[in-house]
Every structure is written in structure tokens, then in C-alpha cells.
Amino acid sequence: VDSPLWGPLLLKTSPSGGARHPAEVYVVVMNVEGVAPGLYHYDHRHHRLSLLRAGRLRRQMLRLAVGQE
């Protein structure tokens, strides 16, 4: 949503004062065409992913998700 006062604002499904609470998003890519496997941080200001750790992380993610696939 474009705000004349604040510029572009992101809308979220969780409530907050003015819908402006910060969110940090980390993405684990396992099998995406055109994106190398690894752990990424999403930069919402520039709408891009920054690689934090390269490689296939399936085993680590399964452990962190307590075995949930």
C-alpha cells in the first residue's frame, strides 16, 4: 500500500500498530529452479534474497523442525 506520508507499506495478517512492526524473513531454498540451495535472508527494502549459507540444508532443517517434512 502506498502511503503519502510513509511511502510503500507492507500489509501483514498479524495485527500491529499501523501494521508497521518489523519482520525478519529467512528462506531455506532446497529445490527452486534458478536459485542455488542454501539459507537466505529476505531484504524487503530492496526485494531480494541475500545468501547466508550455501548448500543443501535438508538434514539441518528436518532437525530444527523436529522431523516435520
mmCIF file with all atom_site columns, N, CA, C and O in Angstrom, residues 15-69:
data_model
loop_
_atom_site.group_PDB
_atom_site.id
_atom_site.type_symbol
_atom_site.label_atom_id
_atom_site.label_alt_id
_atom_site.label_comp_id
_atom_site.label_asym_id
_atom_site.label_entity_id
_atom_site.label_seq_id
_atom_site.pdbx_PDB_ins_code
_atom_site.Cartn_x
_atom_site.Cartn_y
_atom_site.Cartn_z
_atom_site.occupancy
_atom_site.B_iso_or_equiv
_atom_site.pdbx_formal_charge
_atom_site.auth_seq_id
_atom_site.auth_comp_id
_atom_site.auth_asym_id
_atom_site.auth_atom_id
_atom_site.pdbx_PDB_model_num
ATOM 1   N N  . PRO A 1 15 ? -1.866 -8.465  13.583  1.00 0.00 ? 15 PRO A N  1
ATOM 2   C CA . PRO A 1 15 ? -2.096 -7.065  13.930  1.00 0.00 ? 15 PRO A CA 1
ATOM 3   C C  . PRO A 1 15 ? -0.874 -6.401  14.565  1.00 0.00 ? 15 PRO A C  1
ATOM 4   O O  . PRO A 1 15 ? -0.070 -7.049  15.230  1.00 0.00 ? 15 PRO A O  1
ATOM 5   N N  . SER A 1 16 ? -0.756 -5.101  14.331  1.00 0.00 ? 16 SER A N  1
ATOM 6   C CA . SER A 1 16 ? 0.236  -4.273  14.999  1.00 0.00 ? 16 SER A CA 1
ATOM 7   C C  . SER A 1 16 ? -0.183 -2.823  14.793  1.00 0.00 ? 16 SER A C  1
ATOM 8   O O  . SER A 1 16 ? -0.955 -2.508  13.886  1.00 0.00 ? 16 SER A O  1
ATOM 9   N N  . GLY A 1 17 ? 0.341  -1.937  15.622  1.00 0.00 ? 17 GLY A N  1
ATOM 10  C CA . GLY A 1 17 ? 0.015  -0.524  15.487  1.00 0.00 ? 17 GLY A CA 1
ATOM 11  C C  . GLY A 1 17 ? 0.447  0.019   14.140  1.00 0.00 ? 17 GLY A C  1
ATOM 12  O O  . GLY A 1 17 ? 1.622  0.126   13.863  1.00 0.00 ? 17 GLY A O  1
ATOM 13  N N  . GLY A 1 18 ? -0.497 0.340   13.290  1.00 0.00 ? 18 GLY A N  1
ATOM 14  C CA . GLY A 1 18 ? -0.175 0.862   11.971  1.00 0.00 ? 18 GLY A CA 1
ATOM 15  C C  . GLY A 1 18 ? 0.368  -0.170  11.003  1.00 0.00 ? 18 GLY A C  1
ATOM 16  O O  . GLY A 1 18 ? 0.829  0.179   9.932   1.00 0.00 ? 18 GLY A O  1
ATOM 17  N N  . ALA A 1 19 ? 0.301  -1.431  11.357  1.00 0.00 ? 19 ALA A N  1
ATOM 18  C CA . ALA A 1 19 ? 0.809  -2.530  10.513  1.00 0.00 ? 19 ALA A CA 1
ATOM 19  C C  . ALA A 1 19 ? 2.264  -2.291  10.122  1.00 0.00 ? 19 ALA A C  1
ATOM 20  O O  . ALA A 1 19 ? 2.674  -2.536  9.007   1.00 0.00 ? 19 ALA A O  1
ATOM 21  N N  . ARG A 1 20 ? 3.053  -1.790  11.082  1.00 0.00 ? 20 ARG A N  1
ATOM 22  C CA . ARG A 1 20 ? 4.433  -1.427  10.758  1.00 0.00 ? 20 ARG A CA 1
ATOM 23  C C  . ARG A 1 20 ? 5.463  -2.158  11.619  1.00 0.00 ? 20 ARG A C  1
ATOM 24  O O  . ARG A 1 20 ? 6.600  -1.734  11.709  1.00 0.00 ? 20 ARG A O  1
ATOM 25  N N  . HIS A 1 21 ? 5.079  -3.266  12.282  1.00 0.00 ? 21 HIS A N  1
ATOM 26  C CA . HIS A 1 21 ? 6.092  -3.965  13.072  1.00 0.00 ? 21 HIS A CA 1
ATOM 27  C C  . HIS A 1 21 ? 7.080  -4.680  12.161  1.00 0.00 ? 21 HIS A C  1
ATOM 28  O O  . HIS A 1 21 ? 6.750  -5.108  11.072  1.00 0.00 ? 21 HIS A O  1
ATOM 29  N N  . PRO A 1 22 ? 8.321  -4.764  12.622  1.00 0.00 ? 22 PRO A N  1
ATOM 30  C CA . PRO A 1 22 ? 9.348  -5.362  11.767  1.00 0.00 ? 22 PRO A CA 1
ATOM 31  C C  . PRO A 1 22 ? 9.192  -6.882  11.640  1.00 0.00 ? 22 PRO A C  1
ATOM 32  O O  . PRO A 1 22 ? 8.678  -7.537  12.537  1.00 0.00 ? 22 PRO A O  1
ATOM 33  N N  . ALA A 1 23 ? 9.638  -7.378  10.529  1.00 0.00 ? 23 ALA A N  1
ATOM 34  C CA . ALA A 1 23 ? 9.646  -8.826  10.306  1.00 0.00 ? 23 ALA A CA 1
ATOM 35  C C  . ALA A 1 23 ? 10.974 -9.202  9.667   1.00 0.00 ? 23 ALA A C  1
ATOM 36  O O  . ALA A 1 23 ? 11.440 -8.537  8.745   1.00 0.00 ? 23 ALA A O  1
ATOM 37  N N  . GLU A 1 24 ? 11.576 -10.227 10.191  1.00 0.00 ? 24 GLU A N  1
ATOM 38  C CA . GLU A 1 24 ? 12.794 -10.769 9.598   1.00 0.00 ? 24 GLU A CA 1
ATOM 39  C C  . GLU A 1 24 ? 12.413 -12.097 8.964   1.00 0.00 ? 24 GLU A C  1
ATOM 40  O O  . GLU A 1 24 ? 11.827 -12.954 9.623   1.00 0.00 ? 24 GLU A O  1
ATOM 41  N N  . VAL A 1 25 ? 12.728 -12.257 7.702   1.00 0.00 ? 25 VAL A N  1
ATOM 42  C CA . VAL A 1 25 ? 12.344 -13.465 6.978   1.00 0.00 ? 25 VAL A CA 1
ATOM 43  C C  . VAL A 1 25 ? 13.603 -14.169 6.485   1.00 0.00 ? 25 VAL A C  1
ATOM 44  O O  . VAL A 1 25 ? 14.457 -13.562 5.835   1.00 0.00 ? 25 VAL A O  1
ATOM 45  N N  . TYR A 1 26 ? 13.697 -15.446 6.844   1.00 0.00 ? 26 TYR A N  1
ATOM 46  C CA . TYR A 1 26 ? 14.788 -16.294 6.390   1.00 0.00 ? 26 TYR A CA 1
ATOM 47  C C  . TYR A 1 26 ? 14.183 -17.406 5.555   1.00 0.00 ? 26 TYR A C  1
ATOM 48  O O  . TYR A 1 26 ? 13.158 -17.975 5.920   1.00 0.00 ? 26 TYR A O  1
ATOM 49  N N  . VAL A 1 27 ? 14.786 -17.695 4.416   1.00 0.00 ? 27 VAL A N  1
ATOM 50  C CA . VAL A 1 27 ? 14.259 -18.662 3.467   1.00 0.00 ? 27 VAL A CA 1
ATOM 51  C C  . VAL A 1 27 ? 15.284 -19.773 3.264   1.00 0.00 ? 27 VAL A C  1
ATOM 52  O O  . VAL A 1 27 ? 16.460 -19.488 3.016   1.00 0.00 ? 27 VAL A O  1
ATOM 53  N N  . VAL A 1 28 ? 14.838 -21.010 3.397   1.00 0.00 ? 28 VAL A N  1
ATOM 54  C CA . VAL A 1 28 ? 15.690 -22.151 3.085   1.00 0.00 ? 28 VAL A CA 1
ATOM 55  C C  . VAL A 1 28 ? 15.254 -22.657 1.717   1.00 0.00 ? 28 VAL A C  1
ATOM 56  O O  . VAL A 1 28 ? 14.123 -23.094 1.543   1.00 0.00 ? 28 VAL A O  1
ATOM 57  N N  . VAL A 1 29 ? 16.135 -22.561 0.751   1.00 0.00 ? 29 VAL A N  1
ATOM 58  C CA . VAL A 1 29 ? 15.854 -22.999 -0.608  1.00 0.00 ? 29 VAL A CA 1
ATOM 59  C C  . VAL A 1 29 ? 16.435 -24.394 -0.779  1.00 0.00 ? 29 VAL A C  1
ATOM 60  O O  . VAL A 1 29 ? 17.618 -24.618 -0.507  1.00 0.00 ? 29 VAL A O  1
ATOM 61  N N  . MET A 1 30 ? 15.577 -25.329 -1.210  1.00 0.00 ? 30 MET A N  1
ATOM 62  C CA . MET A 1 30 ? 16.047 -26.700 -1.394  1.00 0.00 ? 30 MET A CA 1
ATOM 63  C C  . MET A 1 30 ? 16.000 -27.135 -2.854  1.00 0.00 ? 30 MET A C  1
ATOM 64  O O  . MET A 1 30 ? 16.903 -27.791 -3.316  1.00 0.00 ? 30 MET A O  1
ATOM 65  N N  . ASN A 1 31 ? 14.930 -26.778 -3.545  1.00 0.00 ? 31 ASN A N  1
ATOM 66  C CA . ASN A 1 31 ? 14.765 -27.251 -4.915  1.00 0.00 ? 31 ASN A CA 1
ATOM 67  C C  . ASN A 1 31 ? 13.966 -26.217 -5.708  1.00 0.00 ? 31 ASN A C  1
ATOM 68  O O  . ASN A 1 31 ? 12.799 -26.423 -6.026  1.00 0.00 ? 31 ASN A O  1
ATOM 69  N N  . VAL A 1 32 ? 14.614 -25.089 -6.009  1.00 0.00 ? 32 VAL A N  1
ATOM 70  C CA . VAL A 1 32 ? 13.961 -23.995 -6.733  1.00 0.00 ? 32 VAL A CA 1
ATOM 71  C C  . VAL A 1 32 ? 14.773 -23.703 -7.982  1.00 0.00 ? 32 VAL A C  1
ATOM 72  O O  . VAL A 1 32 ? 15.972 -23.389 -7.891  1.00 0.00 ? 32 VAL A O  1
ATOM 73  N N  . GLU A 1 33 ? 14.147 -23.820 -9.114  1.00 0.00 ? 33 GLU A N  1
ATOM 74  C CA . GLU A 1 33 ? 14.836 -23.560 -10.375 1.00 0.00 ? 33 GLU A CA 1
ATOM 75  C C  . GLU A 1 33 ? 15.347 -22.125 -10.418 1.00 0.00 ? 33 GLU A C  1
ATOM 76  O O  . GLU A 1 33 ? 14.616 -21.180 -10.144 1.00 0.00 ? 33 GLU A O  1
ATOM 77  N N  . GLY A 1 34 ? 16.631 -21.967 -10.698 1.00 0.00 ? 34 GLY A N  1
ATOM 78  C CA . GLY A 1 34 ? 17.230 -20.643 -10.818 1.00 0.00 ? 34 GLY A CA 1
ATOM 79  C C  . GLY A 1 34 ? 17.760 -20.061 -9.521  1.00 0.00 ? 34 GLY A C  1
ATOM 80  O O  . GLY A 1 34 ? 18.309 -18.966 -9.525  1.00 0.00 ? 34 GLY A O  1
ATOM 81  N N  . VAL A 1 35 ? 17.585 -20.780 -8.396  1.00 0.00 ? 35 VAL A N  1
ATOM 82  C CA . VAL A 1 35 ? 18.100 -20.307 -7.101  1.00 0.00 ? 35 VAL A CA 1
ATOM 83  C C  . VAL A 1 35 ? 18.938 -21.424 -6.486  1.00 0.00 ? 35 VAL A C  1
ATOM 84  O O  . VAL A 1 35 ? 18.457 -22.548 -6.336  1.00 0.00 ? 35 VAL A O  1
ATOM 85  N N  . ALA A 1 36 ? 20.172 -21.112 -6.138  1.00 0.00 ? 36 ALA A N  1
ATOM 86  C CA . ALA A 1 36 ? 21.065 -22.114 -5.542  1.00 0.00 ? 36 ALA A CA 1
ATOM 87  C C  . ALA A 1 36 ? 20.565 -22.517 -4.155  1.00 0.00 ? 36 ALA A C  1
ATOM 88  O O  . ALA A 1 36 ? 20.062 -21.673 -3.406  1.00 0.00 ? 36 ALA A O  1
ATOM 89  N N  . PRO A 1 37 ? 20.673 -23.799 -3.804  1.00 0.00 ? 37 PRO A N  1
ATOM 90  C CA . PRO A 1 37 ? 20.259 -24.237 -2.470  1.00 0.00 ? 37 PRO A CA 1
ATOM 91  C C  . PRO A 1 37 ? 21.037 -23.510 -1.376  1.00 0.00 ? 37 PRO A C  1
ATOM 92  O O  . PRO A 1 37 ? 22.225 -23.220 -1.536  1.00 0.00 ? 37 PRO A O  1
ATOM 93  N N  . GLY A 1 38 ? 20.341 -23.217 -0.274  1.00 0.00 ? 38 GLY A N  1
ATOM 94  C CA . GLY A 1 38 ? 21.009 -22.586 0.852   1.00 0.00 ? 38 GLY A CA 1
ATOM 95  C C  . GLY A 1 38 ? 20.037 -21.821 1.723   1.00 0.00 ? 38 GLY A C  1
ATOM 96  O O  . GLY A 1 38 ? 18.823 -21.854 1.534   1.00 0.00 ? 38 GLY A O  1
ATOM 97  N N  . LEU A 1 39 ? 20.597 -21.108 2.684   1.00 0.00 ? 39 LEU A N  1
ATOM 98  C CA . LEU A 1 39 ? 19.842 -20.271 3.605   1.00 0.00 ? 39 LEU A CA 1
ATOM 99  C C  . LEU A 1 39 ? 19.992 -18.824 3.171   1.00 0.00 ? 39 LEU A C  1
ATOM 100 O O  . LEU A 1 39 ? 21.114 -18.344 2.974   1.00 0.00 ? 39 LEU A O  1
ATOM 101 N N  . TYR A 1 40 ? 18.868 -18.136 3.024   1.00 0.00 ? 40 TYR A N  1
ATOM 102 C CA . TYR A 1 40 ? 18.849 -16.757 2.553   1.00 0.00 ? 40 TYR A CA 1
ATOM 103 C C  . TYR A 1 40 ? 18.125 -15.866 3.554   1.00 0.00 ? 40 TYR A C  1
ATOM 104 O O  . TYR A 1 40 ? 17.260 -16.319 4.296   1.00 0.00 ? 40 TYR A O  1
ATOM 105 N N  . HIS A 1 41 ? 18.468 -14.595 3.528   1.00 0.00 ? 41 HIS A N  1
ATOM 106 C CA . HIS A 1 41 ? 17.732 -13.566 4.266   1.00 0.00 ? 41 HIS A CA 1
ATOM 107 C C  . HIS A 1 41 ? 17.015 -12.715 3.231   1.00 0.00 ? 41 HIS A C  1
ATOM 108 O O  . HIS A 1 41 ? 17.605 -12.329 2.222   1.00 0.00 ? 41 HIS A O  1
ATOM 109 N N  . TYR A 1 42 ? 15.729 -12.436 3.482   1.00 0.00 ? 42 TYR A N  1
ATOM 110 C CA . TYR A 1 42 ? 14.953 -11.608 2.554   1.00 0.00 ? 42 TYR A CA 1
ATOM 111 C C  . TYR A 1 42 ? 15.086 -10.144 2.949   1.00 0.00 ? 42 TYR A C  1
ATOM 112 O O  . TYR A 1 42 ? 14.753 -9.756  4.065   1.00 0.00 ? 42 TYR A O  1
ATOM 113 N N  . ASP A 1 43 ? 15.578 -9.328  2.041   1.00 0.00 ? 43 ASP A N  1
ATOM 114 C CA . ASP A 1 43 ? 15.704 -7.883  2.227   1.00 0.00 ? 43 ASP A CA 1
ATOM 115 C C  . ASP A 1 43 ? 14.472 -7.228  1.618   1.00 0.00 ? 43 ASP A C  1
ATOM 116 O O  . ASP A 1 43 ? 14.373 -7.072  0.407   1.00 0.00 ? 43 ASP A O  1
ATOM 117 N N  . HIS A 1 44 ? 13.521 -6.851  2.472   1.00 0.00 ? 44 HIS A N  1
ATOM 118 C CA . HIS A 1 44 ? 12.256 -6.308  1.968   1.00 0.00 ? 44 HIS A CA 1
ATOM 119 C C  . HIS A 1 44 ? 12.418 -4.928  1.352   1.00 0.00 ? 44 HIS A C  1
ATOM 120 O O  . HIS A 1 44 ? 11.653 -4.554  0.470   1.00 0.00 ? 44 HIS A O  1
ATOM 121 N N  . ARG A 1 45 ? 13.399 -4.174  1.769   1.00 0.00 ? 45 ARG A N  1
ATOM 122 C CA . ARG A 1 45 ? 13.583 -2.832  1.199   1.00 0.00 ? 45 ARG A CA 1
ATOM 123 C C  . ARG A 1 45 ? 13.993 -2.887  -0.271  1.00 0.00 ? 45 ARG A C  1
ATOM 124 O O  . ARG A 1 45 ? 13.594 -2.055  -1.069  1.00 0.00 ? 45 ARG A O  1
ATOM 125 N N  . HIS A 1 46 ? 14.811 -3.871  -0.616  1.00 0.00 ? 46 HIS A N  1
ATOM 126 C CA . HIS A 1 46 ? 15.292 -3.997  -1.993  1.00 0.00 ? 46 HIS A CA 1
ATOM 127 C C  . HIS A 1 46 ? 14.690 -5.190  -2.727  1.00 0.00 ? 46 HIS A C  1
ATOM 128 O O  . HIS A 1 46 ? 15.064 -5.466  -3.854  1.00 0.00 ? 46 HIS A O  1
ATOM 129 N N  . HIS A 1 47 ? 13.778 -5.902  -2.053  1.00 0.00 ? 47 HIS A N  1
ATOM 130 C CA . HIS A 1 47 ? 13.078 -7.064  -2.614  1.00 0.00 ? 47 HIS A CA 1
ATOM 131 C C  . HIS A 1 47 ? 14.069 -8.056  -3.233  1.00 0.00 ? 47 HIS A C  1
ATOM 132 O O  . HIS A 1 47 ? 14.049 -8.361  -4.409  1.00 0.00 ? 47 HIS A O  1
ATOM 133 N N  . ARG A 1 48 ? 14.987 -8.545  -2.368  1.00 0.00 ? 48 ARG A N  1
ATOM 134 C CA . ARG A 1 48 ? 15.978 -9.503  -2.853  1.00 0.00 ? 48 ARG A CA 1
ATOM 135 C C  . ARG A 1 48 ? 16.372 -10.458 -1.731  1.00 0.00 ? 48 ARG A C  1
ATOM 136 O O  . ARG A 1 48 ? 16.176 -10.185 -0.551  1.00 0.00 ? 48 ARG A O  1
ATOM 137 N N  . LEU A 1 49 ? 16.959 -11.565 -2.143  1.00 0.00 ? 49 LEU A N  1
ATOM 138 C CA . LEU A 1 49 ? 17.478 -12.553 -1.202  1.00 0.00 ? 49 LEU A CA 1
ATOM 139 C C  . LEU A 1 49 ? 18.988 -12.405 -1.120  1.00 0.00 ? 49 LEU A C  1
ATOM 140 O O  . LEU A 1 49 ? 19.655 -12.233 -2.137  1.00 0.00 ? 49 LEU A O  1
ATOM 141 N N  . SER A 1 50 ? 19.518 -12.500 0.094   1.00 0.00 ? 50 SER A N  1
ATOM 142 C CA . SER A 1 50 ? 20.966 -12.493 0.303   1.00 0.00 ? 50 SER A CA 1
ATOM 143 C C  . SER A 1 50 ? 21.359 -13.856 0.852   1.00 0.00 ? 50 SER A C  1
ATOM 144 O O  . SER A 1 50 ? 20.805 -14.315 1.857   1.00 0.00 ? 50 SER A O  1
ATOM 145 N N  . LEU A 1 51 ? 22.298 -14.502 0.188   1.00 0.00 ? 51 LEU A N  1
ATOM 146 C CA . LEU A 1 51 ? 22.753 -15.826 0.607   1.00 0.00 ? 51 LEU A CA 1
ATOM 147 C C  . LEU A 1 51 ? 23.545 -15.730 1.901   1.00 0.00 ? 51 LEU A C  1
ATOM 148 O O  . LEU A 1 51 ? 24.516 -14.978 2.000   1.00 0.00 ? 51 LEU A O  1
ATOM 149 N N  . LEU A 1 52 ? 23.118 -16.482 2.918   1.00 0.00 ? 52 LEU A N  1
ATOM 150 C CA . LEU A 1 52 ? 23.822 -16.530 4.196   1.00 0.00 ? 52 LEU A CA 1
ATOM 151 C C  . LEU A 1 52 ? 24.677 -17.784 4.329   1.00 0.00 ? 52 LEU A C  1
ATOM 152 O O  . LEU A 1 52 ? 25.759 -17.747 4.902   1.00 0.00 ? 52 LEU A O  1
ATOM 153 N N  . ARG A 1 53 ? 24.159 -18.899 3.796   1.00 0.00 ? 53 ARG A N  1
ATOM 154 C CA . ARG A 1 53 ? 24.889 -20.173 3.880   1.00 0.00 ? 53 ARG A CA 1
ATOM 155 C C  . ARG A 1 53 ? 24.527 -21.022 2.665   1.00 0.00 ? 53 ARG A C  1
ATOM 156 O O  . ARG A 1 53 ? 23.373 -21.380 2.479   1.00 0.00 ? 53 ARG A O  1
ATOM 157 N N  . ALA A 1 54 ? 25.508 -21.332 1.866   1.00 0.00 ? 54 ALA A N  1
ATOM 158 C CA . ALA A 1 54 ? 25.282 -22.122 0.661   1.00 0.00 ? 54 ALA A CA 1
ATOM 159 C C  . ALA A 1 54 ? 25.222 -23.606 1.006   1.00 0.00 ? 54 ALA A C  1
ATOM 160 O O  . ALA A 1 54 ? 25.799 -24.044 2.001   1.00 0.00 ? 54 ALA A O  1
ATOM 161 N N  . GLY A 1 55 ? 24.516 -24.351 0.177   1.00 0.00 ? 55 GLY A N  1
ATOM 162 C CA . GLY A 1 55 ? 24.497 -25.803 0.318   1.00 0.00 ? 55 GLY A CA 1
ATOM 163 C C  . GLY A 1 55 ? 23.117 -26.355 0.627   1.00 0.00 ? 55 GLY A C  1
ATOM 164 O O  . GLY A 1 55 ? 22.176 -25.630 0.883   1.00 0.00 ? 55 GLY A O  1
ATOM 165 N N  . ARG A 1 56 ? 23.043 -27.662 0.561   1.00 0.00 ? 56 ARG A N  1
ATOM 166 C CA . ARG A 1 56 ? 21.796 -28.371 0.839   1.00 0.00 ? 56 ARG A CA 1
ATOM 167 C C  . ARG A 1 56 ? 21.655 -28.546 2.350   1.00 0.00 ? 56 ARG A C  1
ATOM 168 O O  . ARG A 1 56 ? 22.512 -29.153 2.981   1.00 0.00 ? 56 ARG A O  1
ATOM 169 N N  . LEU A 1 57 ? 20.598 -28.015 2.909   1.00 0.00 ? 57 LEU A N  1
ATOM 170 C CA . LEU A 1 57 ? 20.430 -27.975 4.359   1.00 0.00 ? 57 LEU A CA 1
ATOM 171 C C  . LEU A 1 57 ? 19.257 -28.819 4.841   1.00 0.00 ? 57 LEU A C  1
ATOM 172 O O  . LEU A 1 57 ? 18.746 -28.610 5.932   1.00 0.00 ? 57 LEU A O  1
ATOM 173 N N  . ARG A 1 58 ? 18.820 -29.775 4.029   1.00 0.00 ? 58 ARG A N  1
ATOM 174 C CA . ARG A 1 58 ? 17.638 -30.567 4.366   1.00 0.00 ? 58 ARG A CA 1
ATOM 175 C C  . ARG A 1 58 ? 17.760 -31.244 5.735   1.00 0.00 ? 58 ARG A C  1
ATOM 176 O O  . ARG A 1 58 ? 16.852 -31.167 6.558   1.00 0.00 ? 58 ARG A O  1
ATOM 177 N N  . ARG A 1 59 ? 18.871 -31.881 6.004   1.00 0.00 ? 59 ARG A N  1
ATOM 178 C CA . ARG A 1 59 ? 19.053 -32.601 7.274   1.00 0.00 ? 59 ARG A CA 1
ATOM 179 C C  . ARG A 1 59 ? 18.953 -31.635 8.462   1.00 0.00 ? 59 ARG A C  1
ATOM 180 O O  . ARG A 1 59 ? 18.280 -31.901 9.448   1.00 0.00 ? 59 ARG A O  1
ATOM 181 N N  . GLN A 1 60 ? 19.606 -30.479 8.362   1.00 0.00 ? 60 GLN A N  1
ATOM 182 C CA . GLN A 1 60 ? 19.566 -29.498 9.440   1.00 0.00 ? 60 GLN A CA 1
ATOM 183 C C  . GLN A 1 60 ? 18.146 -28.950 9.639   1.00 0.00 ? 60 GLN A C  1
ATOM 184 O O  . GLN A 1 60 ? 17.699 -28.750 10.770  1.00 0.00 ? 60 GLN A O  1
ATOM 185 N N  . MET A 1 61 ? 17.433 -28.714 8.541   1.00 0.00 ? 61 MET A N  1
ATOM 186 C CA . MET A 1 61 ? 16.073 -28.183 8.641   1.00 0.00 ? 61 MET A CA 1
ATOM 187 C C  . MET A 1 61 ? 15.118 -29.214 9.248   1.00 0.00 ? 61 MET A C  1
ATOM 188 O O  . MET A 1 61 ? 14.249 -28.870 10.043  1.00 0.00 ? 61 MET A O  1
ATOM 189 N N  . LEU A 1 62 ? 15.273 -30.489 8.884   1.00 0.00 ? 62 LEU A N  1
ATOM 190 C CA . LEU A 1 62 ? 14.453 -31.532 9.487   1.00 0.00 ? 62 LEU A CA 1
ATOM 191 C C  . LEU A 1 62 ? 14.683 -31.607 10.988  1.00 0.00 ? 62 LEU A C  1
ATOM 192 O O  . LEU A 1 62 ? 13.753 -31.768 11.771  1.00 0.00 ? 62 LEU A O  1
ATOM 193 N N  . ARG A 1 63 ? 15.944 -31.454 11.399  1.00 0.00 ? 63 ARG A N  1
ATOM 194 C CA . ARG A 1 63 ? 16.250 -31.478 12.834  1.00 0.00 ? 63 ARG A CA 1
ATOM 195 C C  . ARG A 1 63 ? 15.609 -30.285 13.538  1.00 0.00 ? 63 ARG A C  1
ATOM 196 O O  . ARG A 1 63 ? 14.987 -30.423 14.581  1.00 0.00 ? 63 ARG A O  1
ATOM 197 N N  . LEU A 1 64 ? 15.723 -29.093 12.950  1.00 0.00 ? 64 LEU A N  1
ATOM 198 C CA . LEU A 1 64 ? 15.133 -27.899 13.560  1.00 0.00 ? 64 LEU A CA 1
ATOM 199 C C  . LEU A 1 64 ? 13.612 -27.940 13.581  1.00 0.00 ? 64 LEU A C  1
ATOM 200 O O  . LEU A 1 64 ? 12.987 -27.361 14.471  1.00 0.00 ? 64 LEU A O  1
ATOM 201 N N  . ALA A 1 65 ? 13.020 -28.644 12.618  1.00 0.00 ? 65 ALA A N  1
ATOM 202 C CA . ALA A 1 65 ? 11.554 -28.773 12.554  1.00 0.00 ? 65 ALA A CA 1
ATOM 203 C C  . ALA A 1 65 ? 11.068 -30.022 13.265  1.00 0.00 ? 65 ALA A C  1
ATOM 204 O O  . ALA A 1 65 ? 9.940  -30.451 13.065  1.00 0.00 ? 65 ALA A O  1
ATOM 205 N N  . VAL A 1 66 ? 11.920 -30.608 14.076  1.00 0.00 ? 66 VAL A N  1
ATOM 206 C CA . VAL A 1 66 ? 11.603 -31.801 14.872  1.00 0.00 ? 66 VAL A CA 1
ATOM 207 C C  . VAL A 1 66 ? 11.047 -32.928 13.975  1.00 0.00 ? 66 VAL A C  1
ATOM 208 O O  . VAL A 1 66 ? 10.047 -33.560 14.269  1.00 0.00 ? 66 VAL A O  1
ATOM 209 N N  . GLY A 1 67 ? 11.695 -33.126 12.831  1.00 0.00 ? 67 GLY A N  1
ATOM 210 C CA . GLY A 1 67 ? 11.340 -34.218 11.946  1.00 0.00 ? 67 GLY A CA 1
ATOM 211 C C  . GLY A 1 67 ? 10.175 -33.954 11.017  1.00 0.00 ? 67 GLY A C  1
ATOM 212 O O  . GLY A 1 67 ? 9.847  -34.793 10.186  1.00 0.00 ? 67 GLY A O  1
ATOM 213 N N  . GLN A 1 68 ? 9.531  -32.787 11.117  1.00 0.00 ? 68 GLN A N  1
ATOM 214 C CA . GLN A 1 68 ? 8.410  -32.487 10.220  1.00 0.00 ? 68 GLN A CA 1
ATOM 215 C C  . GLN A 1 68 ? 8.936  -32.213 8.810   1.00 0.00 ? 68 GLN A C  1
ATOM 216 O O  . GLN A 1 68 ? 9.853  -31.445 8.648   1.00 0.00 ? 68 GLN A O  1
ATOM 217 N N  . GLU A 1 69 ? 8.365  -32.871 7.844   1.00 0.00 ? 69 GLU A N  1
ATOM 218 C CA . GLU A 1 69 ? 8.783  -32.621 6.464   1.00 0.00 ? 69 GLU A CA 1
ATOM 219 C C  . GLU A 1 69 ? 7.932  -31.548 5.850   1.00 0.00 ? 69 GLU A C  1
ATOM 220 O O  . GLU A 1 69 ? 8.185  -30.978 4.862   1.00 0.00 ? 69 GLU A O  1
#
